[in-house]
XYZ file of C-alpha atoms in Angstrom:
514
model
C -0.325 0.182 -0.211
C 2.348 3.506 -0.934
C 2.657 5.744 2.432
C 0.499 8.103 3.889
C -2.955 5.885 2.166
C -5.357 4.683 4.308
C -7.464 1.907 4.181
C -10.999 1.312 2.923
C -13.979 -0.078 4.400
C -11.195 -1.729 7.303
C -13.094 -3.869 10.187
C -13.314 -2.119 13.311
C -9.822 -4.116 14.290
C -11.744 -5.494 17.381
C -14.074 -7.931 14.717
C -10.984 -8.488 12.313
C -12.427 -12.513 11.521
C -15.292 -10.114 10.529
C -17.243 -8.778 7.727
C -18.882 -5.057 8.878
C -21.746 -6.408 8.099
C -21.922 -9.190 10.534
C -19.947 -7.060 13.293
C -23.736 -4.693 13.047
C -25.924 -8.383 12.766
C -26.733 -7.395 8.864
C -27.583 -10.742 6.931
C -25.604 -11.967 4.167
C -28.850 -11.833 1.838
C -30.034 -8.263 2.174
C -33.802 -8.195 2.680
C -36.087 -8.304 -0.760
C -39.552 -10.581 -1.372
C -39.568 -11.916 -5.103
C -43.358 -12.473 -4.823
C -43.537 -8.809 -4.208
C -41.335 -7.536 -6.781
C -42.855 -10.427 -8.831
C -46.375 -9.281 -7.820
C -45.986 -5.625 -8.894
C -44.855 -6.025 -11.712
C -46.867 -8.750 -13.017
C -49.827 -5.998 -12.220
C -48.402 -2.888 -14.123
C -48.755 -5.033 -17.396
C -52.294 -6.517 -16.561
C -53.711 -3.195 -16.084
C -50.976 -0.450 -17.763
C -52.727 2.814 -15.283
C -51.643 0.841 -12.465
C -47.997 2.129 -13.264
C -48.727 5.360 -12.162
C -50.397 3.513 -9.388
C -46.514 2.426 -8.872
C -43.861 4.914 -10.206
C -45.231 7.027 -6.796
C -43.758 4.429 -3.826
C -41.615 3.124 -6.541
C -37.548 3.698 -8.101
C -36.678 1.877 -9.936
C -33.052 1.068 -7.687
C -35.955 -0.941 -5.779
C -35.962 -4.062 -6.938
C -33.517 -5.778 -6.012
C -32.678 -8.241 -8.824
C -31.225 -6.773 -11.604
C -33.752 -7.756 -14.418
C -37.038 -6.562 -13.036
C -34.874 -2.701 -12.498
C -35.070 -3.380 -16.596
C -38.390 -4.286 -16.262
C -39.591 -1.501 -14.888
C -38.112 0.478 -17.252
C -39.450 -0.420 -19.882
C -42.477 -0.464 -18.628
C -42.299 3.204 -18.180
C -40.981 4.151 -21.427
C -43.636 2.254 -22.542
C -46.209 3.403 -20.352
C -44.872 7.458 -21.183
C -45.557 6.103 -25.525
C -49.202 4.958 -24.217
C -48.390 1.455 -25.702
C -49.927 -1.821 -24.003
C -47.847 -3.260 -21.465
C -49.003 -6.753 -21.895
C -45.655 -9.239 -22.324
C -46.473 -9.532 -26.051
C -44.993 -5.040 -26.018
C -42.818 -5.494 -23.014
C -41.385 -8.363 -24.848
C -40.628 -6.253 -28.317
C -39.299 -3.715 -25.578
C -36.913 -4.804 -24.160
C -35.562 -6.228 -27.801
C -34.882 -3.348 -28.655
C -32.903 -2.710 -26.071
C -31.480 -5.831 -26.046
C -31.695 -6.938 -22.801
C -35.221 -8.874 -23.686
C -32.814 -12.783 -23.070
C -30.545 -10.907 -20.229
C -34.102 -10.357 -18.169
C -35.041 -14.108 -19.198
C -36.997 -14.043 -22.195
C -40.346 -13.935 -23.066
C -41.328 -16.773 -21.335
C -40.489 -14.908 -17.910
C -42.424 -12.225 -18.715
C -45.384 -14.434 -19.120
C -44.541 -15.770 -15.716
C -44.373 -12.277 -14.366
C -47.864 -11.390 -15.614
C -49.569 -14.791 -14.349
C -48.696 -13.084 -10.489
C -50.085 -10.110 -11.016
C -52.077 -8.195 -8.139
C -54.650 -6.379 -9.567
C -56.021 -3.314 -8.579
C -55.261 -2.087 -4.833
C -53.576 -5.018 -3.743
C -50.161 -3.530 -6.186
C -49.368 -0.703 -3.775
C -49.870 -2.872 -1.371
C -47.493 -5.217 -3.183
C -45.238 -1.693 -3.644
C -45.387 -0.796 -0.210
C -43.333 -3.989 0.742
C -41.116 -3.730 -2.652
C -39.638 -0.301 -1.186
C -39.467 -1.352 2.844
C -36.741 -3.983 1.699
C -35.257 -1.737 -0.058
C -35.373 1.288 2.780
C -33.633 -1.303 4.215
C -31.193 -2.163 2.343
C -29.987 1.804 2.277
C -30.427 1.927 5.663
C -27.887 -1.320 6.253
C -25.452 -0.129 3.696
C -25.716 3.791 5.031
C -24.538 1.592 8.636
C -21.799 0.030 7.164
C -20.291 2.702 5.786
C -20.312 5.300 8.558
C -19.231 2.165 10.406
C -16.625 1.818 8.117
C -15.245 4.949 8.667
C -15.833 5.611 12.204
C -13.240 2.397 12.641
C -10.792 2.968 10.183
C -7.231 4.424 10.711
C -6.814 7.247 12.215
C -10.597 8.343 11.575
C -11.916 11.863 12.208
C -14.783 12.038 14.226
C -15.776 14.914 12.274
C -15.366 13.865 9.033
C -18.220 10.355 10.730
C -20.745 13.341 12.047
C -20.339 14.646 8.750
C -21.057 11.503 7.623
C -23.857 10.084 9.884
C -25.580 14.000 8.980
C -25.870 13.006 5.298
C -26.585 9.343 4.898
C -29.955 10.466 7.282
C -30.150 13.143 5.103
C -30.272 10.974 2.666
C -32.149 8.289 3.927
C -35.190 11.060 5.194
C -35.358 12.424 1.691
C -35.681 9.078 0.828
C -38.914 8.486 2.408
C -40.828 12.045 1.736
C -40.260 10.542 -2.126
C -41.948 7.976 -1.569
C -44.486 8.052 0.800
C -45.737 11.210 -1.599
C -48.070 10.066 -3.628
C -49.265 8.360 -0.932
C -49.892 11.019 0.838
C -50.904 12.898 -1.998
C -53.594 10.550 -3.140
C -56.209 11.687 -1.763
C -55.711 15.125 -1.109
C -57.660 17.419 -2.148
C -57.918 21.542 -1.399
C -60.448 23.017 0.705
C -63.119 24.676 -0.866
C -63.192 21.557 -3.716
C -63.945 18.916 -0.577
C -66.987 21.423 0.671
C -68.558 22.361 -2.601
C -68.394 19.118 -4.771
C -70.013 17.580 -1.929
C -73.038 17.176 -3.063
C -75.645 19.927 -0.838
C -78.872 15.953 -0.397
C -78.394 12.212 0.701
C -78.143 9.324 -2.162
C -79.978 6.609 -0.945
C -79.006 3.922 -1.956
C -81.988 2.313 -0.314
C -85.160 5.011 0.340
C -85.729 8.768 -1.031
C -83.953 11.842 -0.886
C -84.115 13.301 3.373
C -85.228 9.641 3.914
C -82.582 7.123 3.559
C -81.994 4.027 5.473
C -78.789 3.520 3.029
C -76.382 6.555 1.411
C -74.421 6.095 -1.241
C -70.754 6.365 0.103
C -71.668 5.954 4.093
C -72.078 1.225 5.126
C -75.005 0.145 6.027
C -75.504 -1.894 9.035
C -78.535 -4.801 9.840
C -78.448 -5.922 13.457
C -80.615 -8.474 14.892
C -80.643 -11.973 16.280
C -80.404 -15.232 14.768
C -83.202 -15.868 12.934
C -84.683 -12.729 12.290
C -84.656 -12.214 8.514
C -81.008 -10.252 8.225
C -80.437 -12.191 5.463
C -83.761 -12.116 3.713
C -83.654 -9.006 4.067
C -80.129 -8.463 2.384
C -81.185 -10.671 -0.120
C -83.765 -8.765 -1.842
C -81.396 -5.979 -1.726
C -79.273 -7.528 -3.166
C -81.639 -8.548 -6.560
C -82.617 -5.189 -6.403
C -79.039 -3.524 -7.004
C -79.070 -5.955 -9.374
C -82.244 -4.231 -10.854
C -84.780 -7.639 -10.265
C -86.350 -5.886 -7.647
C -87.563 -2.098 -6.948
C -88.360 -1.474 -3.770
C -87.294 -3.826 -0.362
C -89.797 -2.892 2.174
C -91.711 0.036 -0.288
C -88.397 1.790 -0.215
C -86.615 1.913 -3.977
C -83.133 0.375 -4.457
C -80.983 1.998 -6.334
C -79.970 -0.041 -9.188
C -75.838 -1.036 -9.131
C -73.538 -2.707 -11.184
C -71.689 -5.709 -9.260
C -72.065 -7.645 -6.639
C -69.878 -9.562 -3.108
C -71.490 -10.960 -1.275
C -69.274 -12.995 1.670
C -71.051 -15.283 2.366
C -68.779 -16.141 5.939
C -71.985 -17.373 8.024
C -73.948 -20.609 6.056
C -73.036 -20.244 2.725
C -74.937 -23.310 2.298
C -77.871 -22.153 4.213
C -77.780 -18.882 1.826
C -77.707 -20.457 -0.817
C -81.060 -22.625 0.056
C -82.614 -19.249 0.414
C -81.611 -17.328 -2.678
C -83.539 -20.239 -5.020
C -86.569 -19.719 -3.273
C -85.981 -16.198 -4.720
C -84.160 -16.423 -8.125
C -85.173 -17.894 -11.192
C -84.537 -19.751 -14.453
C -84.353 -15.971 -16.720
C -81.982 -14.364 -13.697
C -79.768 -16.659 -14.941
C -77.079 -14.525 -17.162
C -77.955 -11.473 -14.937
C -76.961 -13.199 -11.270
C -73.960 -15.125 -14.023
C -72.378 -11.822 -14.783
C -73.344 -9.390 -11.666
C -73.241 -11.381 -8.632
C -70.215 -13.158 -7.478
C -70.685 -14.649 -3.538
C -67.284 -15.576 -1.184
C -67.975 -18.930 0.152
C -66.363 -19.223 4.128
C -63.497 -17.707 5.616
C -61.919 -14.808 4.181
C -57.795 -15.601 4.349
C -57.178 -13.837 7.227
C -59.113 -11.322 8.988
C -60.368 -8.227 8.128
C -59.003 -6.525 11.887
C -55.316 -8.291 10.152
C -55.275 -7.115 6.726
C -57.626 -4.175 6.694
C -56.478 -3.530 2.891
C -58.566 -7.022 2.101
C -61.766 -5.537 1.462
C -61.107 -2.961 -1.046
C -58.498 -5.916 -2.818
C -61.687 -8.450 -2.813
C -64.101 -5.996 -3.995
C -61.432 -4.774 -7.393
C -60.547 -8.063 -7.677
C -64.248 -9.653 -8.569
C -65.319 -5.952 -10.422
C -67.732 -5.098 -7.105
C -69.314 -2.383 -6.632
C -71.568 -3.522 -3.957
C -69.751 -5.834 -1.000
C -73.027 -7.702 1.075
C -70.758 -8.834 4.435
C -72.733 -11.821 6.345
C -71.844 -11.242 8.847
C -69.269 -9.429 11.091
C -68.428 -12.379 13.538
C -66.503 -13.813 11.204
C -64.625 -11.463 9.460
C -62.725 -10.099 12.392
C -61.391 -12.205 15.039
C -61.514 -10.334 18.406
C -65.425 -8.764 17.685
C -64.718 -7.079 21.295
C -61.894 -5.561 21.441
C -61.357 -1.286 20.061
C -58.493 -2.166 18.572
C -60.012 -4.875 16.107
C -62.673 -2.005 15.725
C -60.382 0.634 14.791
C -58.917 -1.675 12.427
C -62.372 -2.926 10.984
C -63.990 0.060 10.354
C -60.163 1.518 8.609
C -61.111 -1.648 5.972
C -64.269 -0.347 5.778
C -63.403 3.663 5.070
C -61.222 2.422 2.404
C -63.463 0.610 0.553
C -66.283 3.413 1.062
C -63.586 5.338 -0.313
C -62.930 2.894 -3.218
C -66.684 3.877 -4.473
C -67.828 0.716 -3.390
C -71.624 0.468 -0.979
C -70.535 -1.457 2.058
C -73.950 -3.631 3.149
C -73.188 -5.362 6.619
C -75.226 -7.942 8.645
C -74.555 -8.939 11.887
C -76.117 -9.492 15.575
C -76.587 -7.974 18.863
C -75.731 -9.128 22.821
C -78.081 -11.746 24.497
C -80.515 -9.913 26.159
C -81.687 -11.368 29.538
C -84.595 -12.962 29.682
C -87.439 -10.420 31.343
C -85.723 -8.266 27.634
C -89.596 -6.708 26.822
C -89.796 -8.201 22.855
C -91.381 -4.879 22.073
C -88.458 -2.285 23.187
C -87.105 -0.414 21.437
C -83.841 -1.288 21.174
C -80.083 0.976 21.823
C -76.933 0.773 19.901
C -75.434 -0.782 22.724
C -77.478 -3.815 22.054
C -75.527 -4.037 18.753
C -72.910 -6.712 19.907
C -68.890 -5.974 20.302
C -67.099 -2.862 19.973
C -69.183 0.873 19.928
C -66.606 1.415 16.981
C -68.947 -1.205 14.153
C -71.049 1.297 15.166
C -69.065 4.367 15.168
C -68.102 4.024 12.138
C -71.707 3.242 10.344
C -73.276 5.359 8.376
C -76.692 3.509 8.770
C -77.839 0.549 11.706
C -81.277 -0.445 11.380
C -82.334 -2.994 13.969
C -84.727 -6.116 13.766
C -86.011 -6.739 17.313
C -88.197 -10.688 17.753
C -87.522 -13.923 18.567
C -86.216 -16.773 15.746
C -88.579 -17.591 12.772
C -91.266 -14.969 14.766
C -92.620 -13.976 10.947
C -93.828 -10.553 12.046
C -90.933 -8.155 13.322
C -90.096 -4.850 13.675
C -87.274 -2.282 12.417
C -85.664 -0.032 14.644
C -83.737 2.980 13.126
C -81.018 3.081 15.253
C -78.658 5.953 14.072
C -79.639 7.667 11.173
C -78.814 10.212 7.686
C -80.999 11.961 7.713
C -84.419 11.385 8.723
C -86.123 8.516 10.882
C -87.115 5.471 9.055
C -89.649 3.833 11.264
C -89.908 2.036 13.464
C -91.665 -0.444 10.730
C -93.588 -4.237 11.405
C -92.221 -6.462 9.454
C -93.902 -9.485 7.888
C -92.195 -12.419 6.623
C -92.939 -14.902 4.091
C -90.204 -17.344 4.662
C -91.230 -19.744 2.393
C -91.273 -17.532 -0.534
C -88.189 -15.379 0.920
C -90.405 -11.555 0.957
C -91.085 -8.948 3.316
C -93.450 -6.823 3.296
C -94.302 -3.263 5.155
C -97.896 -4.319 7.655
C -99.758 -1.317 7.299
C -101.922 -2.144 9.865
C -99.252 -0.694 12.204
C -98.687 2.337 9.091
C -99.505 5.878 11.606
C -102.047 7.356 8.665
C -103.396 3.810 8.962
C -104.194 3.985 12.658
C -105.259 7.888 12.097
C -107.827 7.329 9.894
C -109.083 4.011 11.888
C -109.814 6.131 14.605
C -111.908 9.100 13.034
C -113.311 11.352 14.712
C -112.278 11.018 17.265
C -107.629 11.017 16.111
C -105.269 10.202 18.146
C -102.642 12.429 20.207
C -98.860 11.191 19.690
C -98.666 9.299 23.073
C -101.357 7.491 22.241
C -100.048 6.828 18.835
C -96.553 5.263 20.679
C -98.977 3.096 22.346
C -100.617 1.017 19.405
C -96.837 1.181 17.487
C -94.381 0.433 19.950
C -97.343 -1.993 22.029
C -95.828 -0.569 26.197
C -98.398 1.041 27.993
C -96.027 3.497 29.321
C -94.154 4.775 25.822
C -91.106 6.674 27.301
C -90.336 10.129 25.465
C -88.195 9.363 22.848
C -91.336 7.816 21.484
C -93.514 9.506 21.802
C -91.367 11.929 20.839
C -90.896 9.976 17.317
C -94.357 9.594 16.641
C -95.126 13.392 17.281
C -92.709 13.874 14.980
C -94.667 10.928 12.204
C -97.613 12.772 13.274
C -96.365 16.701 12.083
C -94.926 14.789 8.913
C -98.410 13.889 7.805
C -100.057 17.246 8.697
C -96.904 18.739 6.164
C -97.721 15.932 3.077
C -102.152 17.625 3.773
C -102.450 14.128 4.845
C -103.689 14.762 8.701
C -105.061 18.296 10.637
C -103.753 19.157 13.907
C -105.985 20.652 16.611
C -103.122 22.194 19.071
C -104.115 21.471 22.320
C -104.160 24.285 25.332
C -101.889 23.844 28.078
C -103.322 23.567 31.874
C -102.215 22.485 35.878
C -101.799 18.815 37.191
C -104.325 17.540 35.712
C -105.926 19.817 33.235
C -104.762 21.217 30.095
C -105.773 18.835 26.831
C -103.221 17.619 24.933
C -102.411 18.013 20.553
C -105.028 15.768 18.450
C -104.257 15.019 14.797
C -106.739 13.508 12.894
C -106.636 11.896 9.724
C -107.916 14.235 6.471
C -110.667 14.200 4.996
C -110.146 13.310 1.357
C -112.035 15.750 -1.111
C -113.430 13.630 -5.080
C -114.626 16.261 -7.552
C -117.128 14.496 -10.113
C -117.613 15.654 -13.352
C -120.998 17.014 -13.667
C -122.215 16.004 -17.987
């Protein structure tokens, strides 16, 4: 060695028998995930638009295999040309640069395409690739700093300068990789406010009175056997255009439904046979797909899985039957928060979500007619906190008549509604005998007070104040629509005064005289 030359990249003398990597615990094989790399490249070949999403996360040097880096450069060039990115086009591009044989030939490109991570999965796997690349950079930085610090005649100031520059470079790299993700769903304040519709767009219901609103999940809750799946299957058929209404409320038609039948799929299949016909075959084949049995993993473990499933099957509606079968520990707040993350990711992708869930076990003294509350929904409060609408079916298993309560509303409350299930036919309808207008007409000239209406609807001799207030709102709405008249009561002392009464409006008929 020439005199005065400082040895470079030399391990400390106390570890002279070890390489710098081993001395600081760095593995012989640098961190990488070959399967994640092939999944990302395959997705970009399958759908060229995915490249725009992945390039916000990955840089060419993030791939561990040099062949993958070469393929990524070719994909970027094809995307720049707005050309196809399938294996044939990619083979042609690599052949033109003399790289086709070096990367493994057309056979390897077709193998990559077969491992495509479709839809939102591409960015997930890109994050894995980026994470391993970050670790490799940090390990190289650690080795470089260690070698500088242990070299004979090392200057602490120079080592600190090297460390500071390395950390700054690592921070810049982290910002570059996160920039796309941090900007992807960010919009300016004015656009966020003004681009949001002023009124709720119902998926199920009417404007101002929606049971299920677009962009918000609907949770259908109740004990076993009260017909949650029966109502869900009717909503599914309506989303497919095979029904117009469910429980007298219109359902907006969608494109494709993914039904996650995690709970008793065979029983659900038998239930669907009651309501579908041979004429529906083509629609069901094209626009309805069932996932039978448990998911590959629980949604609280992999929240992104729900959005990936919807993207994989091209669904604009997802039904989960039921939550207990797709989430680990329902009473765990962390599981509830993680599931809500899965829910919101799906909704952000423009997919509508219907969730079937169960209530807490009730004691023997619980009234079957008493209005349920949100606390009766089983599990962490975060499940209902993130839901847009919560409907509760109360009753006993097999009851022909159950009651539908709107526990968490979007705008105006729906119900309570008495629902009659026709189990042999798999259909449900509202029992109009307890409809407020019907009851008002039956009362005749004497009319009804809000308390009297609440008593008839709930079946309770002493309805609670909330039920009376709901009855009053429904009577006031009938007055606004011209179906009822109101006679305002008079105040008074104890035992005095007169309650406000409502009467059905008298229909006016015009007879044509010839």
